[in-house]
mmCIF file of C-alpha atoms in Angstrom:
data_model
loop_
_atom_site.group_PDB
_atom_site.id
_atom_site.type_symbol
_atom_site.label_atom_id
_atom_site.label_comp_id
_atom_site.label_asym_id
_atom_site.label_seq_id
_atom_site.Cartn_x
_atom_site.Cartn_y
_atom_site.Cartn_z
ATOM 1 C CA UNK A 1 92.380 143.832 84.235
ATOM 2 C CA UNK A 2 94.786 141.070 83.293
ATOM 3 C CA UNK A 3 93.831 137.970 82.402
ATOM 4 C CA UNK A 4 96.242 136.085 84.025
ATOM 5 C CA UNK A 5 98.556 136.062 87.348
ATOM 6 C CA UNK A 6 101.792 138.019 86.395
ATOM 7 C CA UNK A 7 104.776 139.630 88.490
ATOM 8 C CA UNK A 8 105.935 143.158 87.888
ATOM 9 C CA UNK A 9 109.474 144.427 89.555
ATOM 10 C CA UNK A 10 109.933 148.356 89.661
ATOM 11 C CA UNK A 11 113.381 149.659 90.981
ATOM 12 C CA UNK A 12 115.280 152.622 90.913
ATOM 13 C CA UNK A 13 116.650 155.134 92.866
ATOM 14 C CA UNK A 14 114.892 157.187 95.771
ATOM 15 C CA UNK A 15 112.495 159.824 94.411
ATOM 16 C CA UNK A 16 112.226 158.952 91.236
ATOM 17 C CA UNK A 17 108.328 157.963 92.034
ATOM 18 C CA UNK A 18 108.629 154.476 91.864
ATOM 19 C CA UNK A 19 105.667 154.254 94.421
ATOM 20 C CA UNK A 20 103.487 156.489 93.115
ATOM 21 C CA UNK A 21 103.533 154.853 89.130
ATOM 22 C CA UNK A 22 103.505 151.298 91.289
ATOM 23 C CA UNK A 23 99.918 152.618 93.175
ATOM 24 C CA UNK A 24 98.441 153.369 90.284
ATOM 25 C CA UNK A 25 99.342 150.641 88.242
ATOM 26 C CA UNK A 26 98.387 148.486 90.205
ATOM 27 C CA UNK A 27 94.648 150.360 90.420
ATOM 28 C CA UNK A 28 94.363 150.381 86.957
ATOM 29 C CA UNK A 29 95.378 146.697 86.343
ATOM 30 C CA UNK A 30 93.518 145.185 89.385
ATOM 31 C CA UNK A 31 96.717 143.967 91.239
ATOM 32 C CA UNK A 32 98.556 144.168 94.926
ATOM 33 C CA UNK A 33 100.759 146.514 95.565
ATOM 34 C CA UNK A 34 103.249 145.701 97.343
ATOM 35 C CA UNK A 35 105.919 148.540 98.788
ATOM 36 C CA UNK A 36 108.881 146.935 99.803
ATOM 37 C CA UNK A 37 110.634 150.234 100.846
ATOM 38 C CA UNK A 38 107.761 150.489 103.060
ATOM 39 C CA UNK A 39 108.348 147.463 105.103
ATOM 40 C CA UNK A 40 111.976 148.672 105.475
ATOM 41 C CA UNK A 41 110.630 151.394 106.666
ATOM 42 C CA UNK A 42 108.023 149.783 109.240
ATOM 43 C CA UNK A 43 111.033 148.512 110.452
ATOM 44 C CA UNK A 44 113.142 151.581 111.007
ATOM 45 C CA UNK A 45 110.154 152.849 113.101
ATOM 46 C CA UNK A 46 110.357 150.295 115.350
ATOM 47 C CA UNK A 47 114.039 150.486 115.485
ATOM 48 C CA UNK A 48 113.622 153.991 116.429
ATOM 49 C CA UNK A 49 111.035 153.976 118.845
ATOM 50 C CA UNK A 50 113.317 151.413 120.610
ATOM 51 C CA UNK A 51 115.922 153.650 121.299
ATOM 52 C CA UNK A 52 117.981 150.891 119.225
ATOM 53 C CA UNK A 53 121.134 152.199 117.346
ATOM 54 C CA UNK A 54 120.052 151.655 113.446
ATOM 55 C CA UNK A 55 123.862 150.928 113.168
ATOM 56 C CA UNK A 56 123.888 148.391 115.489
ATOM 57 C CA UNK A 57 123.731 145.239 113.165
ATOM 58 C CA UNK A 58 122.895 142.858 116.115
ATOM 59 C CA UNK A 59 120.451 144.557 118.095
ATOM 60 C CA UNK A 60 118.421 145.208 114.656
ATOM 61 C CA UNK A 61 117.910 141.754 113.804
ATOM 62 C CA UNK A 62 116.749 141.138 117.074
ATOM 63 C CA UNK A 63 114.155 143.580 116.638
ATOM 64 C CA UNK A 64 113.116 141.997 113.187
ATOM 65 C CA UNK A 65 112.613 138.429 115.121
ATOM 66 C CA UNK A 66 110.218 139.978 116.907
ATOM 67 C CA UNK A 67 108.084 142.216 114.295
ATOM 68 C CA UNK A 68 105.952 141.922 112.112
ATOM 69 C CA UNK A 69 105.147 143.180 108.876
ATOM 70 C CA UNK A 70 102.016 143.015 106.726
ATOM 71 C CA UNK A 71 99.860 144.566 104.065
ATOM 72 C CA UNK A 72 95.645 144.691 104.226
ATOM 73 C CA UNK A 73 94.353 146.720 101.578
ATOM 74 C CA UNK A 74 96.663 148.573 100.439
ATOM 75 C CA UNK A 75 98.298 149.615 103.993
ATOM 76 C CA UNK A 76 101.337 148.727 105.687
ATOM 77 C CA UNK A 77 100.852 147.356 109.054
ATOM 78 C CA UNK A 78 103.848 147.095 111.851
ATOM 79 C CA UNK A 79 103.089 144.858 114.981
ATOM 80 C CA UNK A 80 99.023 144.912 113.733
ATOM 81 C CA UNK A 81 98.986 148.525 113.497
ATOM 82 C CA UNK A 82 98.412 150.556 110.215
ATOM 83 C CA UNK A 83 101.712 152.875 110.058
ATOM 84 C CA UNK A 84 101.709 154.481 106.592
ATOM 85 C CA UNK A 85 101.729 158.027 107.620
ATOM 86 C CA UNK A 86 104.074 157.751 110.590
ATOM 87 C CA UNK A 87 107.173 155.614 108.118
ATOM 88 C CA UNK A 88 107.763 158.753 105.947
ATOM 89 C CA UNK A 89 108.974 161.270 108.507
ATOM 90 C CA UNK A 90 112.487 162.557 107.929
ATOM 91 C CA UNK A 91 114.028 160.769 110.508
ATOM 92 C CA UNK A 92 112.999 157.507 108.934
ATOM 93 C CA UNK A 93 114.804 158.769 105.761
ATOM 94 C CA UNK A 94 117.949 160.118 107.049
ATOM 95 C CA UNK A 95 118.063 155.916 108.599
ATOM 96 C CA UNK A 96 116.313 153.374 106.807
ATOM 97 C CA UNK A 97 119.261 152.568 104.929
ATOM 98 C CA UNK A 98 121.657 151.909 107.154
ATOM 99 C CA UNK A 99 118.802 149.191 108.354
ATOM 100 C CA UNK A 100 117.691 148.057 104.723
ATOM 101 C CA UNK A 101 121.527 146.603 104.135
ATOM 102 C CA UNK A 102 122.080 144.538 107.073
ATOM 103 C CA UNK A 103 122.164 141.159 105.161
ATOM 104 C CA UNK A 104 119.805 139.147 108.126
ATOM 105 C CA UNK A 105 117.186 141.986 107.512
ATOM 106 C CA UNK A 106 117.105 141.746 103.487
ATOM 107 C CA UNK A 107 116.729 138.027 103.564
ATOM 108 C CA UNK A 108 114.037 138.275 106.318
ATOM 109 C CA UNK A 109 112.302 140.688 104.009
ATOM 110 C CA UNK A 110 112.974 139.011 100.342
ATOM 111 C CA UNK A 111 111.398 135.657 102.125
ATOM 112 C CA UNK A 112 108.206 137.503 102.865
ATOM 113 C CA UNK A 113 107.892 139.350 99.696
ATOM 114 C CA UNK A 114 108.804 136.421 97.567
ATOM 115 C CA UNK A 115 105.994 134.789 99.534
ATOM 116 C CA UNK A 116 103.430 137.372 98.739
ATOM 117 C CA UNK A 117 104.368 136.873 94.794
ATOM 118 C CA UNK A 118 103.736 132.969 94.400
ATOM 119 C CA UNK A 119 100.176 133.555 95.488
ATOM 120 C CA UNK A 120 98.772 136.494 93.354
ATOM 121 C CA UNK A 121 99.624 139.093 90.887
ATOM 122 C CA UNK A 122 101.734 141.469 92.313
ATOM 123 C CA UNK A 123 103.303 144.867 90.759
ATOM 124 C CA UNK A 124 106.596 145.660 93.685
ATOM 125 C CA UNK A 125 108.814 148.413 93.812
ATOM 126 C CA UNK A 126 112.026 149.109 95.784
ATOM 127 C CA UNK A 127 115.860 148.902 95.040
ATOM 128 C CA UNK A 128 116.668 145.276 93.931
ATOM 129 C CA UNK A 129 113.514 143.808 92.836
ATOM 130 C CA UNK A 130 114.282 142.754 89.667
ATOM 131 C CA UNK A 131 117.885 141.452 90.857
ATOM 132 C CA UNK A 132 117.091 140.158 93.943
ATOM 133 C CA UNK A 133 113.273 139.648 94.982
ATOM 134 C CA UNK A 134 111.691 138.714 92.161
ATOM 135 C CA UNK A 135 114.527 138.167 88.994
ATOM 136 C CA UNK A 136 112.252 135.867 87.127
ATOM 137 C CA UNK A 137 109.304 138.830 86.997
ATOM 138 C CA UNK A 138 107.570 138.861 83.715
ATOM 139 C CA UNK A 139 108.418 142.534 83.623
ATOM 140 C CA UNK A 140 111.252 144.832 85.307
ATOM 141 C CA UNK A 141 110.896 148.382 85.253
ATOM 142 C CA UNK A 142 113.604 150.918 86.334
ATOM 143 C CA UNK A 143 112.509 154.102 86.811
ATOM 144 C CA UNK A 144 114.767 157.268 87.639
ATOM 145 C CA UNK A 145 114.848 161.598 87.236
ATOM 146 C CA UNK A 146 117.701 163.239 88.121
ATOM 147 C CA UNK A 147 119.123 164.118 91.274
ATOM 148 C CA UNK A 148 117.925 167.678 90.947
ATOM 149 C CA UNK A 149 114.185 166.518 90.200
ATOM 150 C CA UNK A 150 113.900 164.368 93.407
ATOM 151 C CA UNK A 151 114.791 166.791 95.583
ATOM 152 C CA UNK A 152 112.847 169.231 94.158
ATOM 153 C CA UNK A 153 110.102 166.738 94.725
ATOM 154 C CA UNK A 154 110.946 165.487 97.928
ATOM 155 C CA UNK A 155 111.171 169.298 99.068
ATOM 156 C CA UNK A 156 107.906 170.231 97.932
ATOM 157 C CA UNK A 157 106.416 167.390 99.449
ATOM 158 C CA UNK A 158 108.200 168.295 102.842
ATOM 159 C CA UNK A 159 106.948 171.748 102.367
ATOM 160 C CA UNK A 160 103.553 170.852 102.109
ATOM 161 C CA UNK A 161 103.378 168.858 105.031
ATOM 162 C CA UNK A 162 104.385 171.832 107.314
ATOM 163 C CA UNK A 163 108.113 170.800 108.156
ATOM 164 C CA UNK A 164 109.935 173.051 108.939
ATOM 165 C CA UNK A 165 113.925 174.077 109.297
ATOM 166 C CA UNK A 166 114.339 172.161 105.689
ATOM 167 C CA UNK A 167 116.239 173.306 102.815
ATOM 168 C CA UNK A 168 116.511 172.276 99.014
ATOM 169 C CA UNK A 169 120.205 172.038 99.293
ATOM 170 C CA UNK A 170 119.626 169.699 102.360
ATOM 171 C CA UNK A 171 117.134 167.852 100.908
ATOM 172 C CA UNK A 172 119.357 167.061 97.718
ATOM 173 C CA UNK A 173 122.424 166.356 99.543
ATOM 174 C CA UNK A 174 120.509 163.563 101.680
ATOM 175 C CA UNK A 175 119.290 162.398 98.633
ATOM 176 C CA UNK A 176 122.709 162.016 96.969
ATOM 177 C CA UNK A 177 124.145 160.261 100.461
ATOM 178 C CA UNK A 178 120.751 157.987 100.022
ATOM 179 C CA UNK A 179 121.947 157.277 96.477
ATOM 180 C CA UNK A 180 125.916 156.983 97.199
ATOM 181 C CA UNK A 181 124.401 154.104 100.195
ATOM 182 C CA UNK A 182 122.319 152.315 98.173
ATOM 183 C CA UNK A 183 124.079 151.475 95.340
ATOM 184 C CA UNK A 184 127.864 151.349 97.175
ATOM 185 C CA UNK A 185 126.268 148.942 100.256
ATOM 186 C CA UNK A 186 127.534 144.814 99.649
ATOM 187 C CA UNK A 187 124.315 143.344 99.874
ATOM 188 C CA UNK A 188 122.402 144.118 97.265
ATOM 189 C CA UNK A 189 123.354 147.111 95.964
ATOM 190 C CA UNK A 190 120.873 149.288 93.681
ATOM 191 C CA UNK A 191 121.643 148.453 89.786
ATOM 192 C CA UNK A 192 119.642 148.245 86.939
ATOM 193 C CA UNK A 193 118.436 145.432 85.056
ATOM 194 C CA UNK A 194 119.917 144.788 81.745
ATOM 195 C CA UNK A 195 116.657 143.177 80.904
ATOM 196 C CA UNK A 196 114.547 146.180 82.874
ATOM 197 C CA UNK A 197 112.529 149.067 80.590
ATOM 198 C CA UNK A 198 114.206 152.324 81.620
ATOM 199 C CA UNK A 199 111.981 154.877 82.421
ATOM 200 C CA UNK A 200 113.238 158.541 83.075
ATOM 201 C CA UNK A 201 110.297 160.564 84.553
ATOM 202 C CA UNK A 202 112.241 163.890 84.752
ATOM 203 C CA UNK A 203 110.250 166.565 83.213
ATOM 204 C CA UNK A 204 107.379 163.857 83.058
ATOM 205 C CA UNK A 205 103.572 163.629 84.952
ATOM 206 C CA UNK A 206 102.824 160.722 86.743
ATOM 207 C CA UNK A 207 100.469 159.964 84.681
ATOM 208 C CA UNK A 208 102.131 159.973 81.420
ATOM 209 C CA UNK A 209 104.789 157.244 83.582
ATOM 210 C CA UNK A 210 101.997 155.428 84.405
ATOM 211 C CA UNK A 211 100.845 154.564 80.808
ATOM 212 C CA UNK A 212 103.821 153.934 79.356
ATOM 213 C CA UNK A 213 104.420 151.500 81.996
ATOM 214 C CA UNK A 214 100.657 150.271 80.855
ATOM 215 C CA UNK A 215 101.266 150.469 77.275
ATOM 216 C CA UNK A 216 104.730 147.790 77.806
ATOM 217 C CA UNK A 217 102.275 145.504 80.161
ATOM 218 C CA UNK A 218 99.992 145.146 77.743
ATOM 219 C CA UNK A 219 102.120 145.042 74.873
ATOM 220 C CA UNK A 220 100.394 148.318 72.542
#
C-alpha cells in the first residue's frame, strides 16, 4: 500500500511479460491496472468482427468513433461487454498492430488513458508509456527477454490453450515481425526510456520481476 497517488509506466517489447509483472504489482501495491495493449486489442476485435480491413486507416477510425472502451475491476470491457478472453486469440495478434499505429487511434487511446491517470494511482503497461502516455510518471520501467524467450513463452501458452497447427518457429517469427512493426511504425514507435529501469526477465520468474520492480517503488 502506498501512501500516496503515484503513476507507474511499464513498456517493452511483446512477450517480455509486461502484463503479468503490471497485474501483480498492482495487487500487491493496491493500484489500477490499466492494460493499454488490451484496449488496442478490444479494438482489433471489433475491427474484425466487422469484416473491416485492419489496414484500412479510414474505415478503422470510424469504428473507434463508435466504440467504446473501459475497465471495471480489473476487466476490459468493449461496447459494455467484458472481452478479456476473446482479445488474445491469434488472429488478434497477427493484427493489432497494424491498428495500434494509425495516428487517429493512438491519440483516441492516449486521451483516455491519460484520463484514467489524473484521477488515481495507476501502474500501465504497453509500448510507449513512458514516451508517450504518461512521460512525467514517477517511475518508467522497461522490461524485455529475448526473442527466443517470448516465443518460447508465447508457444507454451498457445499450447496450453489447445491451438492447434502452431509452431515455435512460427510463433518466433510473428514475434520478430511484431517487434520489426512496433518499433519501425512513425507514430510512436517502441523505444526505451533513458530515464526507464531496465529489466531483463530472461531466465527470470515472475515473481522475482515483480519484486525488483517493488523493491525500486519503494526505494529498498
Amino acid at each position: 500500500m502506498l501512501d500516496k497517488n503515484i503513476t507507474i509506466a511499464i513498456d517493452g517489447p511483446a512477450g517480455a511479460g509486461k502484463s503479468t509483472i503490471a497485474k501483480k504489482v498492482a495487487e500487491a501495491l493496491s493500484i489500477e491496472y490499466v492494460d493499454t495493449g488490451a484496449m488496442y486489442r478490444a479494438l482489433t476485435l471489433k475491427v474484425l468482427r466487422l469484416g473491416v480491413d485492419p489496414l484500412s486507416e479510414n474505415n478503422v477510425i470510424d469504428v473507434l468513433k463508435n466504440t467504446s472502451i473501459d475497465f471495471k475491476g480489473n476487466h476490459i470491457y468493449l461496447d459494455d461487454i467484458q472481452v478479456d478472453d476473446k482479445i488474445r486469440d491469434s488472429l488478434i495478434n497477427k493484427n493489432v498492430s497494424f491498428v495500434a499505429q494509425i495516428k487517429e487511434v493512438r491519440e483516441g487511446m492516449v486521451k483516455i488513458q491519460q484520463g484514467l491517470a489524473k484521477t488515481k494511482s495507476i501502474i500501465m503497461d504497453g509500448r510507449d508509456i513512458g514516451t508517450v502516455v504518461l512521460p512525467n510518471a514517477e517511475f518508467k520501467f522497461f522490461i524485455t527477454a529475448s526473442v527466443e524467450e517470448r516465443a518460447s513463452r508465447r508457444y507454451k501458452e498457445l499450447v496450453e490453450k489447445g491451438e492447434k497447427g502452431i509452431s515455435y518457429e512460427q510463433v518466433k517469427f510473428d514475434i520478430e515481425n511484431r517487434d520489426r512493426i512496433d518499433s519501425t511504425r512513425e507514430v510512436a514507435p517502441l523505444v526505451e526510456c533513458k530515464d526507464a529501469y531496465r529489466i531483463d526477465t530472461t531466465n527470470k520468474t515472475i515473481e522475482q520481476s515483480v519484486k525488483e520492480v517493488i523493491s525500486i517503488v519503494k526505494g529498498r
